[in-house]
Coordinates of C-alpha atoms and ligand atoms in Angstrom, one line a residue:
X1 CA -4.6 10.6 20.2
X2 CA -2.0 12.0 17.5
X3 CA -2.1 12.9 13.9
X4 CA -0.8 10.5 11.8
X5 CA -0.6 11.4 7.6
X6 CA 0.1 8.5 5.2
X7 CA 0.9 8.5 1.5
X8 CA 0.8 6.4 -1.3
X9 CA 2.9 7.0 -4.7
X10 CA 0.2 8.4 -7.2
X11 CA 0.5 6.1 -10.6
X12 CA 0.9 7.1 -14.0
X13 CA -2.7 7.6 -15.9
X14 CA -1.2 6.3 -19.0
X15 CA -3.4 3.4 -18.9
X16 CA -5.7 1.6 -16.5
X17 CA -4.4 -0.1 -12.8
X18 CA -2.8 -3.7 -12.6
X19 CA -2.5 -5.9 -9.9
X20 CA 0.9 -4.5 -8.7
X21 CA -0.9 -0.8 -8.2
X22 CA -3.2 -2.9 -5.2
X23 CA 0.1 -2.7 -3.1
X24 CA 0.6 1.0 -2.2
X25 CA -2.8 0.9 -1.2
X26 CA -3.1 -2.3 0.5
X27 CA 0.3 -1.6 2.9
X28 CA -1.2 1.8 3.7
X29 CA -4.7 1.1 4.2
X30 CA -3.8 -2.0 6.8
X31 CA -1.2 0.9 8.6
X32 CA -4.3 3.2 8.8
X33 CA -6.7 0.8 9.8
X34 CA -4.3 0.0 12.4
X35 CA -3.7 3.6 13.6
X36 CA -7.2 4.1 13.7
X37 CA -7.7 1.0 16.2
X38 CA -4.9 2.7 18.1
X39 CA -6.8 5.2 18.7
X40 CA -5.1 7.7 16.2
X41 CA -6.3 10.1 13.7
X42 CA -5.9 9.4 10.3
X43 CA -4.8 11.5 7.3
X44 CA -4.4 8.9 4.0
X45 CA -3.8 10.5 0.9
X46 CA -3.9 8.6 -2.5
X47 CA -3.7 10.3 -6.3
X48 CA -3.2 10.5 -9.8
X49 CA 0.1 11.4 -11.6
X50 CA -0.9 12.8 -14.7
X51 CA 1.8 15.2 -16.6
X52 CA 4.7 14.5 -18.7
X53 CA 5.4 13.3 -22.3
X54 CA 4.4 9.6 -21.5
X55 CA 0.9 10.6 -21.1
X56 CA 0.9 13.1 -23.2
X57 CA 1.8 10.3 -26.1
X58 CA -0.7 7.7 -25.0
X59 CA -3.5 10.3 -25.5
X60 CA -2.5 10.8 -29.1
X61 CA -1.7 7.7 -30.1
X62 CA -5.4 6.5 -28.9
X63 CA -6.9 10.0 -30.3
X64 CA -8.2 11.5 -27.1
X65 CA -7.8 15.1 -25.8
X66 CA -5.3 14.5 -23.1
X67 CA -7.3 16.0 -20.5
X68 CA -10.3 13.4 -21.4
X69 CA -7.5 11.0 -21.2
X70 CA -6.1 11.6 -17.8
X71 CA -10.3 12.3 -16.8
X72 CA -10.9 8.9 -18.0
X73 CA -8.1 7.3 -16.2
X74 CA -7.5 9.0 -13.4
X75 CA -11.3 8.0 -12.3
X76 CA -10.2 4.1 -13.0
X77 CA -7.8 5.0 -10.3
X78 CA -10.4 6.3 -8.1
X79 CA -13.1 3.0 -8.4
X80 CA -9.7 0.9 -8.0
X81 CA -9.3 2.2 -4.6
X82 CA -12.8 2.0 -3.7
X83 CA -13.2 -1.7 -4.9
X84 CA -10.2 -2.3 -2.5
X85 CA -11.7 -0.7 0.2
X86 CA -9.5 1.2 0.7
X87 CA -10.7 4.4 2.9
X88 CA -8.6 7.3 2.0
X89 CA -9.0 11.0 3.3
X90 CA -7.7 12.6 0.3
X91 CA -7.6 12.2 -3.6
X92 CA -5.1 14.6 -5.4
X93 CA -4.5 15.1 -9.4
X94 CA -1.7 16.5 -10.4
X95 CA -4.0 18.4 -12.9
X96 CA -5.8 20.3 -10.0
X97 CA -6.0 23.7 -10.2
X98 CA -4.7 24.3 -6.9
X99 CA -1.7 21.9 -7.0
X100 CA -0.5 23.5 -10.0
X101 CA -0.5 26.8 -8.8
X102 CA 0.9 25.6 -5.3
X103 CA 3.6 23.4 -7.2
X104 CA 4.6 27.3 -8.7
X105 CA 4.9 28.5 -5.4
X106 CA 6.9 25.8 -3.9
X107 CA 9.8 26.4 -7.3
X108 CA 9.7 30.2 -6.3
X109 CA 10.6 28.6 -2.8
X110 CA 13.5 26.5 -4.2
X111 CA 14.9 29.7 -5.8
X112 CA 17.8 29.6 -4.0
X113 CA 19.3 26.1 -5.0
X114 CA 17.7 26.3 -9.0
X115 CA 20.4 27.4 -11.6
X116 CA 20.3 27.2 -15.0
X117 CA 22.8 25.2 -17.4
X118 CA 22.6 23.1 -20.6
X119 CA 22.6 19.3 -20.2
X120 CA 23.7 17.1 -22.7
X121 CA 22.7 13.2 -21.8
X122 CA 21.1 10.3 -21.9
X123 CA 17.4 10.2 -21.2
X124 CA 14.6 7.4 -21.0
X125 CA 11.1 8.8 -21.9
X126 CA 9.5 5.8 -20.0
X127 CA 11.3 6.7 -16.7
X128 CA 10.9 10.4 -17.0
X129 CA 14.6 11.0 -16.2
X130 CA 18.5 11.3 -17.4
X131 CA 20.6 8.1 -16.5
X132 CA 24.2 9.0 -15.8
X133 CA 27.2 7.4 -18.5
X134 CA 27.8 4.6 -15.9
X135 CA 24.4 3.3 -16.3
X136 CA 23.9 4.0 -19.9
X137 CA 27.4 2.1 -20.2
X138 CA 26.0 -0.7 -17.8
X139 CA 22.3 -1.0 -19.4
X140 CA 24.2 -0.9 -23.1
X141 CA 22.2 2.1 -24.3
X142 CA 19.0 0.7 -23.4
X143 CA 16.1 1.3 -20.6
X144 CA 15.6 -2.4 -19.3
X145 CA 12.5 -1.1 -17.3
X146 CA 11.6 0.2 -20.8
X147 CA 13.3 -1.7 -23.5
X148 CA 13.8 1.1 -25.7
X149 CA 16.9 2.5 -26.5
X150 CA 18.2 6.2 -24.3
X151 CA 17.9 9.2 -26.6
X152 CA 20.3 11.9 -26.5
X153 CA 19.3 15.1 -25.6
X154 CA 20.9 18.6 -25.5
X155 CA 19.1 21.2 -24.2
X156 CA 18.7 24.3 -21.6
X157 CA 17.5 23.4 -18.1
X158 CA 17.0 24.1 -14.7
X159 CA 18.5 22.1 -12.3
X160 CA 18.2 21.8 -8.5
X161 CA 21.7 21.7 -6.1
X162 CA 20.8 18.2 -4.6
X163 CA 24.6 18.9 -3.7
X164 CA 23.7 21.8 -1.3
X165 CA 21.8 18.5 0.7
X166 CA 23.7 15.4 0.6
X167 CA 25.4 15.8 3.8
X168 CA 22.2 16.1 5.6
X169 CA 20.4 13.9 3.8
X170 CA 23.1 11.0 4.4
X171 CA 22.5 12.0 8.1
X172 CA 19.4 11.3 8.4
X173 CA 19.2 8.2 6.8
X174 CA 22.1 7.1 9.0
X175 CA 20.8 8.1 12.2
X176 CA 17.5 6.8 11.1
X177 CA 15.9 10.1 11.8
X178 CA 14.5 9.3 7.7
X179 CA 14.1 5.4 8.5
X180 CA 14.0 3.7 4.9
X181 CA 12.7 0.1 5.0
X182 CA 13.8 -2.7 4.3
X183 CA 17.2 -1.6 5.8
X184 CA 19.0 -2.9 2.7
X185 CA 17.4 -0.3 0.8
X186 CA 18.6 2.0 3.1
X187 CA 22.2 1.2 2.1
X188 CA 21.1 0.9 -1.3
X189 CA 19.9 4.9 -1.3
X190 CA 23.0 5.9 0.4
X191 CA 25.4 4.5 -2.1
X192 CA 23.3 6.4 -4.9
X193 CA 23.2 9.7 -2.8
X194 CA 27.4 9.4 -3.4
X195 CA 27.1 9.6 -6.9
X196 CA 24.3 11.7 -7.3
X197 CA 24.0 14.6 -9.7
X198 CA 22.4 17.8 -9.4
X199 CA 19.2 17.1 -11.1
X200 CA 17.4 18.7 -13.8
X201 CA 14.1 19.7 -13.1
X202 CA 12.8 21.6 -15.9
X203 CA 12.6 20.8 -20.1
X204 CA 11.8 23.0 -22.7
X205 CA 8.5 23.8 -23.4
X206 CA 9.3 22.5 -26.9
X207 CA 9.8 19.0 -25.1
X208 CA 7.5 19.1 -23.1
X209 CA 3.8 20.8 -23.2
X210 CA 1.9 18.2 -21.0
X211 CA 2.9 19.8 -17.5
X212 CA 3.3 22.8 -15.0
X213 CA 4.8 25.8 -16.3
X214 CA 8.0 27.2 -14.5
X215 CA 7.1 30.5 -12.5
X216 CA 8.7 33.8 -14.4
X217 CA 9.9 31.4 -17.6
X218 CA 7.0 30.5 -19.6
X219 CA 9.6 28.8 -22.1
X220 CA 10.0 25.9 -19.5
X221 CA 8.1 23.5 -17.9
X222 CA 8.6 22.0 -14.4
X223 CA 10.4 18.5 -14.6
X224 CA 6.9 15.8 -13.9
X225 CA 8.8 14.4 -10.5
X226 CA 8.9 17.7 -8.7
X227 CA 5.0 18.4 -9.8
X228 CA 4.5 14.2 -9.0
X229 CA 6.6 14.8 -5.1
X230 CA 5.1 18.1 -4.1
X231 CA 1.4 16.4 -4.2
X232 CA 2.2 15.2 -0.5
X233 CA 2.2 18.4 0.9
X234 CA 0.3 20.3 -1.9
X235 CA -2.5 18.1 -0.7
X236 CA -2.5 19.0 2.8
X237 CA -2.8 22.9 1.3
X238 CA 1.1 23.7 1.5
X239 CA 2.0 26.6 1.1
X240 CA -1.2 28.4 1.6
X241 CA -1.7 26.7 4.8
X242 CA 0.2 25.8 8.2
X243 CA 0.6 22.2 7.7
X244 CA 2.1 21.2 10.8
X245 CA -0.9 19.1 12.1
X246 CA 0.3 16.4 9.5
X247 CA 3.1 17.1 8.5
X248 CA 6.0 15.6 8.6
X249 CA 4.2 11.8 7.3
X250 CA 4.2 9.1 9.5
X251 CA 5.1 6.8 6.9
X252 CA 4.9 6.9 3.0
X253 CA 4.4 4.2 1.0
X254 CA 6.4 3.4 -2.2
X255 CA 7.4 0.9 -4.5
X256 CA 11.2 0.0 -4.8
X257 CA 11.5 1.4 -8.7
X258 CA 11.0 4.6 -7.1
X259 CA 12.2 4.6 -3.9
X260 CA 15.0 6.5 -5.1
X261 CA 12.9 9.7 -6.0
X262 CA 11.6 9.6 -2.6
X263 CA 15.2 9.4 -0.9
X264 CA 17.0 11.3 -2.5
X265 CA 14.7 14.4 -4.8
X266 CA 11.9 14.5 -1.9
X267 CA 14.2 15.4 1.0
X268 CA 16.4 17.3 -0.6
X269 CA 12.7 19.5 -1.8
X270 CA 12.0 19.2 1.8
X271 CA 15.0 20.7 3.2
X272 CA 15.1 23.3 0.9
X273 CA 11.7 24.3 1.9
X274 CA 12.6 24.2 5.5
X275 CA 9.9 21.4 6.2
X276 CA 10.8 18.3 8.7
X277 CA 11.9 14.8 6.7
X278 CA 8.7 12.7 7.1
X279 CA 9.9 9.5 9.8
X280 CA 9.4 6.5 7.3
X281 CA 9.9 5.6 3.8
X282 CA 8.4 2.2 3.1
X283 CA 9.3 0.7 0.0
X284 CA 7.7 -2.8 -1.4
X285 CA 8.6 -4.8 -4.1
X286 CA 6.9 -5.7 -7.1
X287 CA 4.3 -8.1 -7.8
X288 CA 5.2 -10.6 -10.3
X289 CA 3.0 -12.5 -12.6
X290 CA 4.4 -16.3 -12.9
X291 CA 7.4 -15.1 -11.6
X292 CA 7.6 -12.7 -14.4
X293 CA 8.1 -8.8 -14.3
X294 CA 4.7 -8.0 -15.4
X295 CA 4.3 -5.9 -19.1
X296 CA 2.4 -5.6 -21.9
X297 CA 4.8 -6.4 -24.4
X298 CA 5.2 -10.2 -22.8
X299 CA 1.2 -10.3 -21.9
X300 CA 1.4 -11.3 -18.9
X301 CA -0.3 -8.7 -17.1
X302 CA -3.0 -9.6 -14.8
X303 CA -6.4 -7.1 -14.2
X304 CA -7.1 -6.8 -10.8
X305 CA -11.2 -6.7 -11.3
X306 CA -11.2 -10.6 -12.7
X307 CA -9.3 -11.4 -9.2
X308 CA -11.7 -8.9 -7.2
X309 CA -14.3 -10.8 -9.6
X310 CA -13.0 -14.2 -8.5
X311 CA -13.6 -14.8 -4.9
X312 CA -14.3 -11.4 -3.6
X313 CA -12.6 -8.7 -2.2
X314 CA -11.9 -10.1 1.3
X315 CA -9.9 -12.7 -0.9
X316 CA -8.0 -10.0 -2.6
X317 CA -6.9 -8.4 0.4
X318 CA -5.7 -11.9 2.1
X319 CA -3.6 -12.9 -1.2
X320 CA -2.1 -9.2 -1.3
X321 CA -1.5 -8.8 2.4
X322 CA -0.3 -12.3 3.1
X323 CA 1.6 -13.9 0.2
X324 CA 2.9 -10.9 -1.5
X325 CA 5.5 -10.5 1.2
X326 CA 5.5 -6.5 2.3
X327 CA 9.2 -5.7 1.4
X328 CA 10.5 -8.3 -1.3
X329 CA 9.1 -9.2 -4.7
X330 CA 6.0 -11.9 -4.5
X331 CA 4.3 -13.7 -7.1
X332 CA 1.0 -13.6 -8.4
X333 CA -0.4 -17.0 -10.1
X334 CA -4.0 -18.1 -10.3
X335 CA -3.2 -21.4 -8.8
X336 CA -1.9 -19.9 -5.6
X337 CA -4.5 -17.5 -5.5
X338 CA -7.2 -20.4 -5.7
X339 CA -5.0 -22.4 -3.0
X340 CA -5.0 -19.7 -0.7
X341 CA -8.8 -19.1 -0.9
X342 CA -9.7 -22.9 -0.4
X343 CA -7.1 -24.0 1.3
X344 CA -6.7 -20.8 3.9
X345 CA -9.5 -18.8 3.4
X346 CA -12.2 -21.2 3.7
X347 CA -10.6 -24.3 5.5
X348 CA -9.0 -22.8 8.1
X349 CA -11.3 -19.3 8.7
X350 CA -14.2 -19.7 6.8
X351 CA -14.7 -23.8 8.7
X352 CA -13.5 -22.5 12.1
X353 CA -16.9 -19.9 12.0
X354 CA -19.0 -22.1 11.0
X355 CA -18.0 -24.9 13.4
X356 CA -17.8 -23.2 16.2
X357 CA -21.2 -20.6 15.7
X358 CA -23.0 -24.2 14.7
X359 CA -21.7 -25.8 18.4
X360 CA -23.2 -22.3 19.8
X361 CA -26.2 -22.6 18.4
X362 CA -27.4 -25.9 19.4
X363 CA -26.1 -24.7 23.1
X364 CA -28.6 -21.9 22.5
X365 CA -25.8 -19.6 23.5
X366 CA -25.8 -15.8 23.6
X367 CA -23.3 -14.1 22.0
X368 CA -20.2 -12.0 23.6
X369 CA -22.0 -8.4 24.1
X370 CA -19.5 -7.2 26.7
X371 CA -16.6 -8.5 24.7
X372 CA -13.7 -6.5 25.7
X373 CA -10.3 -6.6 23.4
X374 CA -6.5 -5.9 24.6
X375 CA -3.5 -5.8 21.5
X376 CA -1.1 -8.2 21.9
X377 CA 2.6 -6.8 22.4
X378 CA 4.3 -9.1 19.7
X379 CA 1.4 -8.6 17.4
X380 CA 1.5 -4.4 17.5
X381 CA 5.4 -4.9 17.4
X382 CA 5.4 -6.3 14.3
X383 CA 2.4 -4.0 12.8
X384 CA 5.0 -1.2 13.5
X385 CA 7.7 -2.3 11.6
X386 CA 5.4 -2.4 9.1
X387 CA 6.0 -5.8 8.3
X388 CA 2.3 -6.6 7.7
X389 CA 2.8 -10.1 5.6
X390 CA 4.7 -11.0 9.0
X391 CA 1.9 -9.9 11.3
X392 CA -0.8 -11.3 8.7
X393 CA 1.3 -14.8 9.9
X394 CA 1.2 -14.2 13.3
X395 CA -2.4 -13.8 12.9
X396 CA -3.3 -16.5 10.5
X397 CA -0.8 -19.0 13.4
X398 CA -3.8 -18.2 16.2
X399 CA -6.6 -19.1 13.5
X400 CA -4.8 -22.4 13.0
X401 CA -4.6 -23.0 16.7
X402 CA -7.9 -22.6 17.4
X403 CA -8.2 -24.8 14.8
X404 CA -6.0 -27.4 16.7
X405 CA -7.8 -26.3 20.1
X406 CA -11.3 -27.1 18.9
X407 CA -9.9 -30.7 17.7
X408 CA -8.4 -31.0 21.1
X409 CA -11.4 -30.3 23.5
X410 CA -13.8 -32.1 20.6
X411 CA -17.1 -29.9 22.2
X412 CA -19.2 -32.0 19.6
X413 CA -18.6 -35.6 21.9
X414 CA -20.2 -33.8 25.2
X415 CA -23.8 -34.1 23.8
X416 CA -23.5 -37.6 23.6
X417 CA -21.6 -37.6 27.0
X418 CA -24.8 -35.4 28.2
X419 CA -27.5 -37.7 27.2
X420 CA -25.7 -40.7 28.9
X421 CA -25.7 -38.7 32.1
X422 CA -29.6 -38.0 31.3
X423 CA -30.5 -41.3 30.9
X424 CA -28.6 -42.8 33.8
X425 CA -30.3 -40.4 36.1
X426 CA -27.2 -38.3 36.7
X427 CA -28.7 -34.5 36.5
X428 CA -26.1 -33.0 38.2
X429 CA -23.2 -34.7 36.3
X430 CA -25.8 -33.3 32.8
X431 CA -25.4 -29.8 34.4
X432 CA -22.0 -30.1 35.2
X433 CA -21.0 -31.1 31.6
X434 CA -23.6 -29.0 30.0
X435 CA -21.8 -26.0 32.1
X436 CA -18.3 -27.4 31.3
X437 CA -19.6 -27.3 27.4
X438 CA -20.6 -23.9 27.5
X439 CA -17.7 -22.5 29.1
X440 CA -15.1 -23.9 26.6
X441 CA -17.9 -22.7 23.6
X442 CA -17.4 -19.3 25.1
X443 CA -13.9 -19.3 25.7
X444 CA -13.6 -20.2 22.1
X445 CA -15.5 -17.8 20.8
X446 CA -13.7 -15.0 23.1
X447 CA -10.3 -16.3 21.7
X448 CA -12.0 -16.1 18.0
X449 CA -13.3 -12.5 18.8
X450 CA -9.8 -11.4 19.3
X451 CA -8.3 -13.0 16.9
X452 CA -10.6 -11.0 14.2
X453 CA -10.1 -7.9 16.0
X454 CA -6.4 -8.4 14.9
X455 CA -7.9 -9.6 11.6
X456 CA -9.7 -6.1 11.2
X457 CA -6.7 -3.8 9.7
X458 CA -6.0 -6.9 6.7
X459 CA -10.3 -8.1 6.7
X460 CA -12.4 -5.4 7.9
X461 CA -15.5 -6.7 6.5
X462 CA -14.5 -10.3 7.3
X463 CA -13.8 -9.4 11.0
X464 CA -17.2 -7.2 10.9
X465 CA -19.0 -10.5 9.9
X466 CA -17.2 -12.2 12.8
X467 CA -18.0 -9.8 15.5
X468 CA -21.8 -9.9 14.6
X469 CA -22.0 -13.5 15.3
X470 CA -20.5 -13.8 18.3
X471 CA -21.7 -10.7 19.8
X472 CA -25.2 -11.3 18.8
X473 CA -28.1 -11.7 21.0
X474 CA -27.8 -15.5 20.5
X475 CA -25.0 -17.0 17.9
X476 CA -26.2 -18.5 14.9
X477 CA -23.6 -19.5 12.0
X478 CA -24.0 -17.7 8.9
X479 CA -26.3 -19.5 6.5
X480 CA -23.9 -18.9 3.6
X481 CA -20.1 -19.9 4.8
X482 CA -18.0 -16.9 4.8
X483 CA -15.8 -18.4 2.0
X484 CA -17.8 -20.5 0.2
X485 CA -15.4 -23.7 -1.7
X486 CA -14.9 -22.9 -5.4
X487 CA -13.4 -26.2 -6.1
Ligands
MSP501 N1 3.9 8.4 -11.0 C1 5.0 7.7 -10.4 C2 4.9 7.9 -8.8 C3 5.0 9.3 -8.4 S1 4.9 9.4 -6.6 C4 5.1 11.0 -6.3 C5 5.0 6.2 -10.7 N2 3.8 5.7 -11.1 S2 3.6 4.2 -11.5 O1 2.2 4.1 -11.9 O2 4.6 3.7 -12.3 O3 3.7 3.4 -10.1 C6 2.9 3.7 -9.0 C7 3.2 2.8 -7.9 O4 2.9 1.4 -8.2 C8 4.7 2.8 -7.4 O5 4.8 2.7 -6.0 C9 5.2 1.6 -8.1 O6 6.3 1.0 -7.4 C10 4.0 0.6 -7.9 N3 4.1 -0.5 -8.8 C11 4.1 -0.5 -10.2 N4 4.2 -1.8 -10.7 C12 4.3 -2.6 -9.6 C13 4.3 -4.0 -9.4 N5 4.4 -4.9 -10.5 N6 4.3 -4.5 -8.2 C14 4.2 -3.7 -7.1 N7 4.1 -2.4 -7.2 C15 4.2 -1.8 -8.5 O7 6.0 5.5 -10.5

């Protein structure tokens, strides 16, 4: 059994989750899930970002004390990931006591690669960072994550030597010893590392007044992405505690917009701190709504409690898992998301349990209590290169052959078959049939057990329901279909 710690990027509290937050948590929950059927034990960390001037803003601009503000969003956060069912270990705020004072500690740790100059640039207040000339030249002076135009600032900072790191950094990434996925990412990250400045990691406190103040310069405050990255280990109690038992990550997840954070700012912090690169970097894309980038301004974002509403949070999970592909950007629409539930959901899953536990039932059949499961090779393969959309497919391929099994062997013509024999006065033919029935129900119902036990990581409370019916002391379908038509 090892240790295995998993992260999630902790959002922004300047308003309430979308859709596109469900994917962090999703990907990681399905790699725990999966760790824990390996056997493993499982650290999964999820949290709330919630300094910085784009906070601090939203709070006035709706009235609210800021700390009410980040109370009252940051919980959102919290029922989000429950209503997912999403089972983490650990919730961290960026506004915890003991993260701030351990963020202090980890700056006096830096020391050696801060030094102090004055920056004169472009900045974007929604991405919380300086762009260089090149892209302030290439965007035209204006944010397109943001649509507002850059602001010039001038000011006194402190910056950290990202230069003292780039040599190792590039190394790892090449040798894969820092594995980023999707591999073109990979590149991606190590074209920016080129060209990357030494970054600035403080403002101001005139600036900024919404974050963690810089140890032995009250004037300053820490830069929000080295308070935002240090919750991965100030979680696990670094530096007050040895955090070797999880530490280096396993794999953290991230979404592509800020995959560059995490390759380039997090291991040079790392480094600097002497601590080990963590193995995997997994970045997704975005979720899109009508093959739109989702935003307020162009209303087209979608709440994720009317889809949990919808059809349930087993549906959720399917559409999330499945059809927003784990790497590249999906889309969300409400017609696809109906289509997969009837279409998917409840004709092939949903009819296959009913079908089959109904043909059980009227054999009087005991369920499978000694039911024994072995992982497939090319399934776990694919679970490890975290390509879970993929393995969802490879998963969702044995329910439709099942499917195509039970339509082959057509169990519902032997009771007809079994009658004739009756009444022809052919008993042992009857047995023979009856036995030959019974044996293929079973079979069946074997191959469905393990096909939900590969279900679990994506359906947990789907393949619960599964394994209670066929393990049960006789099968009996579900009165209620698992997936009820909505159509
Ligand atoms: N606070 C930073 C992360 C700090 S991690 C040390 C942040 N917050 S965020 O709220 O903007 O984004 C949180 C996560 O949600 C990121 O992984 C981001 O990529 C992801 N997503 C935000 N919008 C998304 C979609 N439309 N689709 C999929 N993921 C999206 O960045």
């Amino acid at each position: 059994m090892s240790n295995i710690y998993i992260t999630t990027a902790i959002p922004y509290v300047n308003g309430a989750p979308h859709i596109g937050h469900a994917c962090d948590y999703l990907l990681a929950d399905t790699y725990a899930r999966y760790q824990k059927m390996l056997g493993n034990n499982v650290r999964f960390q999820a949290g709330t970002d919630e300094h910085g001037n784009k906070i601090a803003k939203k709070a006035e601009e709706q009235k609210v004390d800021v700390v009410e503000y980040v109370n009252q969003n940051s919980k959102k956060f919290q029922d989000f990931i429950k209503k997912l069912g999403v089972e983490t270990t650990d919730f961290i705020r960026t506004t915890d006591k003991d993260h701030e004072r351990r963020c202090r500690e980890i700056w006096k740790k830096l020391k050696d690669h801060i030094y102090s100059a004055t920056y004169k640039g472009w900045y974007c207040d929604g991405c919380e960072r300086y762009v260089t000339d090149k892209e302030y030249e290439e965007n035209k002076g204006i944010c397109p994550d943001h649509n507002k135009p850059y602001e010039e600032l001038e000011e006194e900072n402190y910056y950290f030597r990202i230069a003292d790191f780039k040599e190792q950094i590039r190394s790892a990434i090449q040798s894969g010893k820092l594995k980023i996925l999707p591999d073109f990412r990979a590149k991606e990250m190590l074209a920016l590392l080129d060209d990357s400045p030494d970054v600035s990691i403080s403002r101001p406190i005139s600036q900024l007044k919404w974050g963690v103040k810089v140890p032995g310069d009250e004037s300053q405050v820490m830069y929000v992405w080295i308070d935002a990255l240090s919750n991965y280990i100030t979680v696990l109690g670094y530096p007050d505690e040895d955090i070797s038992d999880f530490w280096p990550a396993k794999v953290q997840f991230v979404g592509k917009d800020i995959l560059r954070f995490h390759a380039i700012i997090w291991p040079a912090m790392l480094l600097a701190l002497g601590l080990p690169l963590p193995e995997t970097i997994h970045s997704h894309g975005h979720v899109l709504s009508d093959g739109k980038k989702m935003s307020k301004s162009i209303g087209n974002t979608v709440d994720p409690i009317e889809v949990l509403n919808s059809n349930g949070l087993s549906a959720f999970r399917y559409f999330f898992l499945r059809h927003i592909d784990s790497f590249s950007d999906s889309d969300f629409t409400w017609d696809k998301y109906q289509a997969a539930y009837n279409n998917e959901l409840a004709n092939d899953l949903g009819n296959l349990v009913q079908r089959l536990a109904n043909l059980c039932k009227k054999q009087n059949l005991s369920g499978l209590s000694d039911y024994k499961f072995e992982l497939d090779s090319e399934y776990q393969e694919t679970m490890d290169s975290l390509y879970f959309s993929k393995a969802f497919d490879y998963v969702w391929e044995k329910v439709q052959a099942l499917n195509r099994e039970i339509d082959e062997k057509k169990p519902w013509e032997y009771g007809k078959k079994i009658k004739a024999q009756i009444a022809d006065g052919n008993q042992e033919d009857a047995d023979k049939l009856k036995t030959e029935l019974e044996n293929i129900l079973l079979e069946l119902s074997a191959k469905l057990l393990d096909v939900s036990h590969l279900l679990s990581p994506f359906l947990p409370e789907v393949s619960e329901r599964i394994f209670a019916i066929f393990t049960a002391s006789k099968i009996v379908p579900p009165e209620v279909p698992l997936f009820p038509k909505n159509n």
